[in-house]
Tab-separated table of C-alpha atoms in Angstrom:
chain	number	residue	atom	x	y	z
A	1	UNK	CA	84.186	113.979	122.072
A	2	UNK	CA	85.608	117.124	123.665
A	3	UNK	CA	85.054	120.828	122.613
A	4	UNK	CA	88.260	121.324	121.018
A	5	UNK	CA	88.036	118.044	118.903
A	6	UNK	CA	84.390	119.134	118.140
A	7	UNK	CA	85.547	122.374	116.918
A	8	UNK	CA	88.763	121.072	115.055
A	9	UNK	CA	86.628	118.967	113.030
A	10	UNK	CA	83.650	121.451	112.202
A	11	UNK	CA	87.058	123.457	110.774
A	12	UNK	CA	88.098	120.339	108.916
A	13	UNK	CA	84.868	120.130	107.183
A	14	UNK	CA	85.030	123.628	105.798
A	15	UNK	CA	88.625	123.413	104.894
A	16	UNK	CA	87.379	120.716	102.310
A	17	UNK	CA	85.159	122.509	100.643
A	18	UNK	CA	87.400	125.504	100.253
A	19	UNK	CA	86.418	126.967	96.870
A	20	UNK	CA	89.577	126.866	94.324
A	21	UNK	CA	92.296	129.078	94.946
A	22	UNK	CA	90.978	130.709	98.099
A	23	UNK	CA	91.737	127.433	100.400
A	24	UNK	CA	94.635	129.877	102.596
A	25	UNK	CA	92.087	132.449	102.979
A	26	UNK	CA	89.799	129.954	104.334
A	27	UNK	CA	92.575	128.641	106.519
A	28	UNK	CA	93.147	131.839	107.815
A	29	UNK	CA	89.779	132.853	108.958
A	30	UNK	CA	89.908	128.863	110.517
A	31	UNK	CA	92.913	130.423	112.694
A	32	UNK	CA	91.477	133.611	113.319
A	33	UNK	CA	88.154	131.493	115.253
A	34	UNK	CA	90.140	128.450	116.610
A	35	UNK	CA	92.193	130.649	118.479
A	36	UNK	CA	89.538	132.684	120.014
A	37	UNK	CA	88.283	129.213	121.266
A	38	UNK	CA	91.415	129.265	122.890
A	39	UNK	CA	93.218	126.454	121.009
A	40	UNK	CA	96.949	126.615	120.613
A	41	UNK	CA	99.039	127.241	117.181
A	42	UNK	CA	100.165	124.146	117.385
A	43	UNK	CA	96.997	122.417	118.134
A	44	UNK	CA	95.064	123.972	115.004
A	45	UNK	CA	98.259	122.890	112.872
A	46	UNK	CA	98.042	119.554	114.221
A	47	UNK	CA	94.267	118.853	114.279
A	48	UNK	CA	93.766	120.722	110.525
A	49	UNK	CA	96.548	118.990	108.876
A	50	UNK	CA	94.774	115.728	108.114
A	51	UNK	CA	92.309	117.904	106.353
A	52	UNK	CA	94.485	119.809	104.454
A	53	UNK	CA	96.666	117.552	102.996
A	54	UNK	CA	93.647	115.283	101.756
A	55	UNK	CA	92.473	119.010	100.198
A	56	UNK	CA	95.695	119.271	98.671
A	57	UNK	CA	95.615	116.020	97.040
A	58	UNK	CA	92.211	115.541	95.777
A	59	UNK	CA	92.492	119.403	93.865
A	60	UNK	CA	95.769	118.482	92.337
A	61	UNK	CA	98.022	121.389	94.108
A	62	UNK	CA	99.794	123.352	91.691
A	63	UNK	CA	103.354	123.973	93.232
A	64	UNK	CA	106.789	125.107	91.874
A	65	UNK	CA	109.935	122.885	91.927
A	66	UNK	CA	113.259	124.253	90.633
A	67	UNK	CA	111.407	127.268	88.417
A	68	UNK	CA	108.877	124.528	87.347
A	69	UNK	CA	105.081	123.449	88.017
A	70	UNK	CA	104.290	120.086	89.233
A	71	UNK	CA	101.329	118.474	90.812
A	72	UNK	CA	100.590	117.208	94.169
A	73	UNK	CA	98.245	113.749	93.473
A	74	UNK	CA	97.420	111.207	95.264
A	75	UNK	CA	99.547	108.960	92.505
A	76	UNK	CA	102.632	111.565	92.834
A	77	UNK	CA	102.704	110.180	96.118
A	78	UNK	CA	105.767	108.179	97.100
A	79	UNK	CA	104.423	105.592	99.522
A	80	UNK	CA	106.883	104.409	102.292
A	81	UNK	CA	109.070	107.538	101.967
A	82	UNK	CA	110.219	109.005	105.138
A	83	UNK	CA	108.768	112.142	106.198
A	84	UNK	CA	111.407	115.422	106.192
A	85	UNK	CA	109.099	116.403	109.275
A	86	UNK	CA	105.510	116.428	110.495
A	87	UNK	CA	103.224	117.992	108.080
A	88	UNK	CA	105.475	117.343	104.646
A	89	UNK	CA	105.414	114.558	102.038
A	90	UNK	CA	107.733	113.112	99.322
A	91	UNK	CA	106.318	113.214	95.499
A	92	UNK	CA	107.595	112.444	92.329
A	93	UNK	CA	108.113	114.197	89.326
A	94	UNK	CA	107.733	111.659	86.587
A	95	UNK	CA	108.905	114.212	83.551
A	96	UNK	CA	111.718	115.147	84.843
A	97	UNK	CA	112.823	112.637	86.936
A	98	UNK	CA	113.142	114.147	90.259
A	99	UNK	CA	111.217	114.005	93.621
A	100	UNK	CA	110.340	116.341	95.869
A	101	UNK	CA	109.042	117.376	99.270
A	102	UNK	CA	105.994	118.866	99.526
A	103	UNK	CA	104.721	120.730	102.698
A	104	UNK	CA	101.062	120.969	103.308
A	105	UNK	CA	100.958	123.779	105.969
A	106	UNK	CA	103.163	126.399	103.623
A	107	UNK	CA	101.781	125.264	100.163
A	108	UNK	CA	105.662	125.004	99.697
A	109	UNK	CA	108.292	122.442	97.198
A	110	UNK	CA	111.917	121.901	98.146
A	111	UNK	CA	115.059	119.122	98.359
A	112	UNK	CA	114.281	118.128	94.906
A	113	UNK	CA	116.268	115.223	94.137
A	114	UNK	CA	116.593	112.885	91.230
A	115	UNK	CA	114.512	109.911	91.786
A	116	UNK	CA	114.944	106.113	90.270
A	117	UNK	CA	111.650	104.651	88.394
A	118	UNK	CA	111.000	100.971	89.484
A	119	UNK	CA	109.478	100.375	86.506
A	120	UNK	CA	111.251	98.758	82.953
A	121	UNK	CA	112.693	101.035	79.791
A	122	UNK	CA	109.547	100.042	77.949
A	123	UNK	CA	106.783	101.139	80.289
A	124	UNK	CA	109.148	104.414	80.402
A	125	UNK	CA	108.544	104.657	76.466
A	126	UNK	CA	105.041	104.683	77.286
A	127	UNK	CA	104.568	106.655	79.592
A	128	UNK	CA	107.010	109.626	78.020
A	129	UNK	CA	104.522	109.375	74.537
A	130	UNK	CA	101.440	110.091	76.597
A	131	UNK	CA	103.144	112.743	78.863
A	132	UNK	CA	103.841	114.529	75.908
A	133	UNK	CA	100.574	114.298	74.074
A	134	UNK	CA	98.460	115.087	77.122
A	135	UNK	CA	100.720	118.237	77.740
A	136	UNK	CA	100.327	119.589	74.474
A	137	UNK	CA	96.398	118.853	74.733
A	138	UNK	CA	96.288	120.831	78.284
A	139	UNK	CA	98.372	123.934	77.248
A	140	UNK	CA	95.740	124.439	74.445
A	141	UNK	CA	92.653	123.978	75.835
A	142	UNK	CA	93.079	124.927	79.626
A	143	UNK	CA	94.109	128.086	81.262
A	144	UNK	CA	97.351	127.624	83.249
A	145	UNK	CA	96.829	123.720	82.436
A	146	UNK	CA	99.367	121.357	84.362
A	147	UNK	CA	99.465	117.801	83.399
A	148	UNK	CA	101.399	114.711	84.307
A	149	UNK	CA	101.419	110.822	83.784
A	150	UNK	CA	102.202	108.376	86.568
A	151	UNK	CA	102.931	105.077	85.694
A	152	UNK	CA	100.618	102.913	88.633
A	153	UNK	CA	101.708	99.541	89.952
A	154	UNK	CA	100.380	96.727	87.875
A	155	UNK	CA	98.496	94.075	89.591
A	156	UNK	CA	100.199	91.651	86.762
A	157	UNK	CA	103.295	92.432	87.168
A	158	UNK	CA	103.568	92.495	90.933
A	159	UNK	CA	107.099	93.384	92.697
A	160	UNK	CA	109.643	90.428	92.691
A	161	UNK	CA	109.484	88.614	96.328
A	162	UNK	CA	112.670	89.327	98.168
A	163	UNK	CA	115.020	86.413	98.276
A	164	UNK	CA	114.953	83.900	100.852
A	165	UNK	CA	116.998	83.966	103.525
A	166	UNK	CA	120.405	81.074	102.185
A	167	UNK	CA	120.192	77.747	104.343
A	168	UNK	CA	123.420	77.067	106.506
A	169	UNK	CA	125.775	74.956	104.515
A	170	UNK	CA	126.091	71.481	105.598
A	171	UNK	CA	129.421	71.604	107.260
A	172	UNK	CA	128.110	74.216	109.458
A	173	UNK	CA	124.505	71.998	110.320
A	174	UNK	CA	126.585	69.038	110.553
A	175	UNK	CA	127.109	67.489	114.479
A	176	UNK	CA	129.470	64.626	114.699
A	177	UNK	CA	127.691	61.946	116.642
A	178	UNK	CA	128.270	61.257	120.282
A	179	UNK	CA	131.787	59.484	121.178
A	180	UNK	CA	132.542	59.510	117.559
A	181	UNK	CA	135.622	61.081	115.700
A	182	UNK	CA	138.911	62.434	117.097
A	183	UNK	CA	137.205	64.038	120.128
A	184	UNK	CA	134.914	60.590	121.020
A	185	UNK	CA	137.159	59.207	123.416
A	186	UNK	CA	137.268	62.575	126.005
A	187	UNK	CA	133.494	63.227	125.156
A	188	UNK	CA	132.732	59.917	126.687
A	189	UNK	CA	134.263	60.690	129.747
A	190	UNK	CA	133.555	64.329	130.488
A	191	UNK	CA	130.197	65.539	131.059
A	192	UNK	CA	129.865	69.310	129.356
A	193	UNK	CA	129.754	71.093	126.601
A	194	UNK	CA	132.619	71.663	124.085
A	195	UNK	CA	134.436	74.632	126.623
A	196	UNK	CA	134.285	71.926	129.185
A	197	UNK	CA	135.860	69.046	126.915
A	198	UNK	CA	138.771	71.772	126.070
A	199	UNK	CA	139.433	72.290	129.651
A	200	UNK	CA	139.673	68.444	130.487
A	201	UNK	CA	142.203	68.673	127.504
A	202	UNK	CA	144.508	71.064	128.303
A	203	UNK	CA	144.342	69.474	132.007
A	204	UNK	CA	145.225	66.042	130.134
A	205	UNK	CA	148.402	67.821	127.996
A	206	UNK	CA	149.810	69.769	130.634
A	207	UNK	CA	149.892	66.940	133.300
A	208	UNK	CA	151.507	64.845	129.783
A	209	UNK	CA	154.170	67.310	129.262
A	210	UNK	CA	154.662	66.797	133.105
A	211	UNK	CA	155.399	63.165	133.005
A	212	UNK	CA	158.321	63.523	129.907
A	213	UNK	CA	162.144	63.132	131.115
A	214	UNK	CA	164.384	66.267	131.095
A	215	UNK	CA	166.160	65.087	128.007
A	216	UNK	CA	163.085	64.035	125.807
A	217	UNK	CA	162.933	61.362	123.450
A	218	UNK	CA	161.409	63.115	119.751
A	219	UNK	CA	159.457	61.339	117.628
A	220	UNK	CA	159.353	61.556	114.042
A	221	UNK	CA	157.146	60.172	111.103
A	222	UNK	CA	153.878	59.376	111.807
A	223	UNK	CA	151.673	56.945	114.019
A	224	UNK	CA	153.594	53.835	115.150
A	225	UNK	CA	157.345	55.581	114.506
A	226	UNK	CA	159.967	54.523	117.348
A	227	UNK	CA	161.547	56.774	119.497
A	228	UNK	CA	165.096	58.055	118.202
A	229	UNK	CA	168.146	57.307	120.059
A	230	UNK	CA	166.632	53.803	121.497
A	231	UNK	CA	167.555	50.556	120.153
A	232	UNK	CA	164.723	48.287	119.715
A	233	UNK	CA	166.086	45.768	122.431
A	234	UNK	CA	166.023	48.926	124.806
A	235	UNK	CA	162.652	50.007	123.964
A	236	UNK	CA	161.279	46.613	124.119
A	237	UNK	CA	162.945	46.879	127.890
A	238	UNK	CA	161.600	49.851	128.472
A	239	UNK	CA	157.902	48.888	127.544
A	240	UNK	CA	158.054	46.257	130.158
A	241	UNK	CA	159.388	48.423	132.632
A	242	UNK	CA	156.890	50.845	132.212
A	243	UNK	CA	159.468	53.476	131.090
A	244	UNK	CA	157.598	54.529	127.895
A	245	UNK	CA	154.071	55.236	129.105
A	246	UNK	CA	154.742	58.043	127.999
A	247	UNK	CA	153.729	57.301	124.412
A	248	UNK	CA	150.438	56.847	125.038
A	249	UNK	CA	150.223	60.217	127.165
A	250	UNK	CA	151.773	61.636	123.801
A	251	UNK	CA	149.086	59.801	121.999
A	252	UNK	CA	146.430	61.251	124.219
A	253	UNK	CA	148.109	64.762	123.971
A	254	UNK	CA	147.633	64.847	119.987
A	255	UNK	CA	143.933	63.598	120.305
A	256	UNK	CA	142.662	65.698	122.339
A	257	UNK	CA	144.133	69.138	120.992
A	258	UNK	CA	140.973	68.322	118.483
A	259	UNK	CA	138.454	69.918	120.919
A	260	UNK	CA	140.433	73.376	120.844
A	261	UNK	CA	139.184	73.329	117.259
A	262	UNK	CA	135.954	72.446	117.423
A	263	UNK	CA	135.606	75.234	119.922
A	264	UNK	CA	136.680	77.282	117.318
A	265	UNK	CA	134.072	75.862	114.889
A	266	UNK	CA	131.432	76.626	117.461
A	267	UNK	CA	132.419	80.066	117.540
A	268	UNK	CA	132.578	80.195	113.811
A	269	UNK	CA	129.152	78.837	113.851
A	270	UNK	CA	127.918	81.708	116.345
A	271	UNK	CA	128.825	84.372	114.156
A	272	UNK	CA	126.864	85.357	111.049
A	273	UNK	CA	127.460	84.231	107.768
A	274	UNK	CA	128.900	86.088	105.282
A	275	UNK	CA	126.849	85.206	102.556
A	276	UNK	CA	123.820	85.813	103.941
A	277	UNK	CA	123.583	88.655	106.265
A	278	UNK	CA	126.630	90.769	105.302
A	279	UNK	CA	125.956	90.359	102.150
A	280	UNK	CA	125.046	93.830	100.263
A	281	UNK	CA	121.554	94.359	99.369
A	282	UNK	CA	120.325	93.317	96.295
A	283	UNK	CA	118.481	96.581	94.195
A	284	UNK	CA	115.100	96.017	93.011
A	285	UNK	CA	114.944	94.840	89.715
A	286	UNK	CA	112.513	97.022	87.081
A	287	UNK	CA	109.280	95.512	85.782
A	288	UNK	CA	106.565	96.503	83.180
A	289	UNK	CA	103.331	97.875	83.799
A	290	UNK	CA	100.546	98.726	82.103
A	291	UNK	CA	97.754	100.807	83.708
A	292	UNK	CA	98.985	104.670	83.350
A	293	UNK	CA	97.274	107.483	85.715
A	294	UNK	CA	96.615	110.501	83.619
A	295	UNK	CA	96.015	113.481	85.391
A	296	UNK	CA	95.625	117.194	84.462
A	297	UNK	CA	94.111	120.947	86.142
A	298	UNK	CA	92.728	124.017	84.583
A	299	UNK	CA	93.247	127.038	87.280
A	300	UNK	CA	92.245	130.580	86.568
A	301	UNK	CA	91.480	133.081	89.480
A	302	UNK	CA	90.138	136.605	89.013
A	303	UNK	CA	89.361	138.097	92.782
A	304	UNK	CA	88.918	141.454	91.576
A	305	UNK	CA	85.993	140.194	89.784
A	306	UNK	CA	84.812	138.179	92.490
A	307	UNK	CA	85.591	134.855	90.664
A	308	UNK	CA	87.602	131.860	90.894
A	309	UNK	CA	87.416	128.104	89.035
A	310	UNK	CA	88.861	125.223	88.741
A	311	UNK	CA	89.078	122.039	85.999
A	312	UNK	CA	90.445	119.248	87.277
A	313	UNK	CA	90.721	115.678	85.012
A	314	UNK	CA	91.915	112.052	86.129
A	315	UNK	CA	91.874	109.271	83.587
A	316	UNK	CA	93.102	105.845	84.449
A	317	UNK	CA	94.137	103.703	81.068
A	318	UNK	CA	94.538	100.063	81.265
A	319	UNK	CA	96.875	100.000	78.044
A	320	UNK	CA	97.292	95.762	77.665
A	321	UNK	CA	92.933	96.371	77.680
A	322	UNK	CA	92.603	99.415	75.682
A	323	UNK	CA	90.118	100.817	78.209
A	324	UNK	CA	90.068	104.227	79.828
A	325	UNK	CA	87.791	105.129	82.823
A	326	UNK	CA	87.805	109.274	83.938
A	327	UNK	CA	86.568	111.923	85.935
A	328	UNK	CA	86.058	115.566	85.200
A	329	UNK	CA	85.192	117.660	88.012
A	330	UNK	CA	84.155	121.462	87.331
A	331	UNK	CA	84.298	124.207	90.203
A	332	UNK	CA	83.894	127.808	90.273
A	333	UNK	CA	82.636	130.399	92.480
A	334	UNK	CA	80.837	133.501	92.676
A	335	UNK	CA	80.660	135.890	95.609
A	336	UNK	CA	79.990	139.201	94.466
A	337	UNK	CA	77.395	140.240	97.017
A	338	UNK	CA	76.591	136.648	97.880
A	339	UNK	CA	77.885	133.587	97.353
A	340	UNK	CA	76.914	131.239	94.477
A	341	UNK	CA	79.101	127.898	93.918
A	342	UNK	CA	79.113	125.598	90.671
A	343	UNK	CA	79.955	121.891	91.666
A	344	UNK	CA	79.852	119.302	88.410
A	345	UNK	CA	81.468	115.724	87.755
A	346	UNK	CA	80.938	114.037	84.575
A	347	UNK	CA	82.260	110.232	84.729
A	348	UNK	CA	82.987	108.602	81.517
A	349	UNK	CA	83.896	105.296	80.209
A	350	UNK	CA	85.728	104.453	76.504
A	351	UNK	CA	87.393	100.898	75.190
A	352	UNK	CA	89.811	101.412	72.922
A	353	UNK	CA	91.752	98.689	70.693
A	354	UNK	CA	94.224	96.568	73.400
A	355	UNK	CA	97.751	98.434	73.356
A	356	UNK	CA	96.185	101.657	71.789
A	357	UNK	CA	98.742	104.204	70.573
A	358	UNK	CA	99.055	107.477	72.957
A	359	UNK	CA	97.666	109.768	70.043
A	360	UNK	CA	94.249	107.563	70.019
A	361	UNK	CA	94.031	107.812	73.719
A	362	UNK	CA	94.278	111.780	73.678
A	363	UNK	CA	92.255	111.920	71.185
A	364	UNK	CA	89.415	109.923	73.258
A	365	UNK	CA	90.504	112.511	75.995
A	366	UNK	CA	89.545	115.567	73.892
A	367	UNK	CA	86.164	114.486	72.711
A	368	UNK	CA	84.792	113.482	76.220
A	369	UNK	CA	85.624	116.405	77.368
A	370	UNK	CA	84.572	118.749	73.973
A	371	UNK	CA	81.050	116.938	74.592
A	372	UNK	CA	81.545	117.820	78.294
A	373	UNK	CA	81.793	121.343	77.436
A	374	UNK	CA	78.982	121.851	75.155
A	375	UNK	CA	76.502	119.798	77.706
A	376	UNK	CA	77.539	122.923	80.201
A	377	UNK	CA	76.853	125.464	77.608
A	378	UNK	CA	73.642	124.720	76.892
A	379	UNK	CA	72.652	124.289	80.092
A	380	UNK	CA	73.799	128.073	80.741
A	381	UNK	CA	71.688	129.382	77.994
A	382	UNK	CA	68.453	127.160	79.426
A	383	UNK	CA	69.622	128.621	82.560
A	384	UNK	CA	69.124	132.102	81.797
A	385	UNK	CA	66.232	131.993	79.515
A	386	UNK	CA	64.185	129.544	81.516
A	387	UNK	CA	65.499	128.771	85.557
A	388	UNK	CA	65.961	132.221	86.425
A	389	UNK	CA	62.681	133.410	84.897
A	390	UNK	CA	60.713	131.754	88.282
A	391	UNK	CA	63.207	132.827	89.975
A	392	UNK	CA	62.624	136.980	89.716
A	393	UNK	CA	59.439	139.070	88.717
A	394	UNK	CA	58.370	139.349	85.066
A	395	UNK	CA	59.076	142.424	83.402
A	396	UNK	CA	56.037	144.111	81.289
A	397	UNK	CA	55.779	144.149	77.775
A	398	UNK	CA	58.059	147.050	77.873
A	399	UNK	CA	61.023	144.818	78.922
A	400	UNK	CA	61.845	147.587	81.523
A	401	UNK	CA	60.878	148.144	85.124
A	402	UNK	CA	57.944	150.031	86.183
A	403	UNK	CA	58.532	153.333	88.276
A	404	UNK	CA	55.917	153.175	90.902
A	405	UNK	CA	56.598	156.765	91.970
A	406	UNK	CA	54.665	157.766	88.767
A	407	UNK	CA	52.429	155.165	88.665
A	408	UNK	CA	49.589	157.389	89.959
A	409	UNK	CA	49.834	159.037	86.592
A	410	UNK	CA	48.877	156.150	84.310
A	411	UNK	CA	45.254	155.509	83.917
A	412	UNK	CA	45.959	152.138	85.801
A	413	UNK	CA	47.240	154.038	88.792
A	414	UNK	CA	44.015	156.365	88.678
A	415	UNK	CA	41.156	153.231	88.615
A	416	UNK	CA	43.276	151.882	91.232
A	417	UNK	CA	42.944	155.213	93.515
A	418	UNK	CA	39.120	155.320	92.137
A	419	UNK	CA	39.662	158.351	90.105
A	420	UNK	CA	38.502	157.265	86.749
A	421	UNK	CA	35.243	158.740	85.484
């Protein structure tokens, strides 16, 4: 591994654990070094980016998008969407319908654009009722709370398979056999393929045409008509003479203009069907799903105090189930005169009845994290009355600190110097 790489991923590592709200100041300082390493602008962009955007998405980003705030999740993500350029990523909006692009290096949102769920009206439904519910939960409990719900791809209602590919129709399979049908009799005699049998024919016509007298004889009807103009006796004449070969030229003539058409055929054959690769695409058709990713952030900053913290939630509810499996993760940070972090995570686990109504499933929300909340208070007060007792000098009985300047005027201070009688 060289320097540079060395260095770029030392940066990486403290780019992750950028405390809430302070992860451009951090970045910053990152630029300020790398470049003294003598690294490149574009070299820090490039080898910080990976960290940043997994930063991004793991403390669900607060950004603005048309006067509004969304998050930046890892379920918000839309997978397979082409990037706008290097360092930016598409998201979705699920409340309002929109998507957006998202770029990791500014901490920016722009090109919103509306945005087509693949999902059915009913899982919609669903997922509208517990949007709703969870927002009005987060706007009364969290400071500058931000939730959404994503609707996650169901592993029971996977994607339709895209259509197969339509078989050639049998006229177009279909070969005639070898010396068969109205082209069987030149076939036989010219080796080739079908361009050569249509070159022996037009040989075959125009050497035909050739052998006719200059006042031609028409014929008329069908197979076996006589020529007009001839009396039978004459034709019968004729036919012994050898006068009217020319019928069976004529005959030849008519048969083998056939191959002309089967090289058209073969060209038809060449080109692609219609129905299958011309044809327009076919749109994805919705489906249901059931498993819902609920996900919601408590951010409130105070850096003239020194202060910053962070609440971040993510429940996943299986809704056919009725089971709900979350996360709450807790950071803040001190750094008046020092620097003192707080890093919690409380996992949690609740079945609910199968196809439980959104209100119950807020409601199991609210009291996992209620109990959550008292858990850290009490551990604050033990904190303070017990922890950081070992951790600093006892006070006297006075409760207040002992002036040592003076202390040579207490009777302890004299039987220490050895002046007590």
């Amino acid at each position: 591994m060289s320097d540079a790489q060395a260095r770029l991923d030392a940066a990486s590592t403290f780019l992750l654990q950028s405390p809430p709200g302070e992860v451009n100041d951090v970045l910053s300082d990152l630029r300020a070094i790398l470049s003294s390493s003598g690294l490149s602008d574009s070299q820090i962009e490039s080898g910080l980016l990976p960290a940043l955007t997994k930063h991004n998405a793991e403390q669900f980003t607060v950004v603005e998008s048309e006067g509004k705030k969304v998050l930046v999740t890892p379920a918000s993500r839309i997978e397979g969407a082409s990037e706008e350029e290097e360092g930016t990523e598409r998201h979705v909006e699920p409340r309002e319908g929109k998507e957006f692009v998202f770029d990791h290096l500014k901490g920016l949102a722009s090109s919103a654009s509306p945005h087509t769920s693949p999902f059915d009206a009913e899982t919609s439904t669903l997922r509208i009722s517990l949007d709703q519910l969870l927002s009005s939960y987060v706007s009364n409990h969290y400071a500058s709370g931000v939730a959404a719900v994503y609707t996650l791809p169901d592993p029971a209602y996977p994607p339709p398979e895209p259509a197969p590919a339509a078989a050639p129709s049998t006229e177009e399979t279909a070969t005639e056999p070898e010396g068969t049908g109205e082209t069987g009799t030149i076939a036989q005699d010219v080796e080739g393929g079908k361009e050569e049998v249509a070159d022996v024919a037009a040989d075959t016509a125009e050497e035909a045409e050739k052998a006719l007298p200059e006042e031609g004889v028409e014929t008329v009807g069908g197979e076996g008509a006589e020529p007009t103009g001839v009396s039978a006796e004459e034709a019968e004449a004729g036919e012994k003479a050898g006068e009217f070969e020319f019928e069976a030229v004529e005959e030849d003539k008519m048969d083998v203009g056939t191959p002309a058409a089967a090289t058209t055929a073969a060209e038809e054959e060449e080109a692609p069907s219609a129905t299958t690769e011309n044809a327009a695409p076919v749109p994805p058709q919705p489906r249901p799903s059931r498993l819902f990713g609920l996900y919601f952030v408590g951010n409130k900053y105070n850096p003239s105090n020194y202060w910053t913290g962070r609440w971040r939630s993510t429940y996943q509810l299986d809704y056919a189930k009725g089971t709900l499996e979350g996360t709450a993760q807790i950071n803040i940070h001190y750094y008046e005169q020092g620097n003192v972090q707080l890093s919690t995570t409380l996992k949690s686990s609740a079945t609910l009845s199968p196809s439980p109504s959104p209100e119950s499933v807020v409601a199991s929300i609210k009291a996992t994290e209620s109990s959550f909340q008292r858990q850290l208070g009490e551990t604050y007060n033990d904190l303070s009355d017990a922890s950081f007792r070992g951790l600093r000098r006892a006070l006297p009985n006075t409760r207040s600190k002992l002036d040592w300047d003076k202390a040579t005027g207490m009777r302890l201070g004299q039987q220490i110097g050895g002046g007590a009688q």
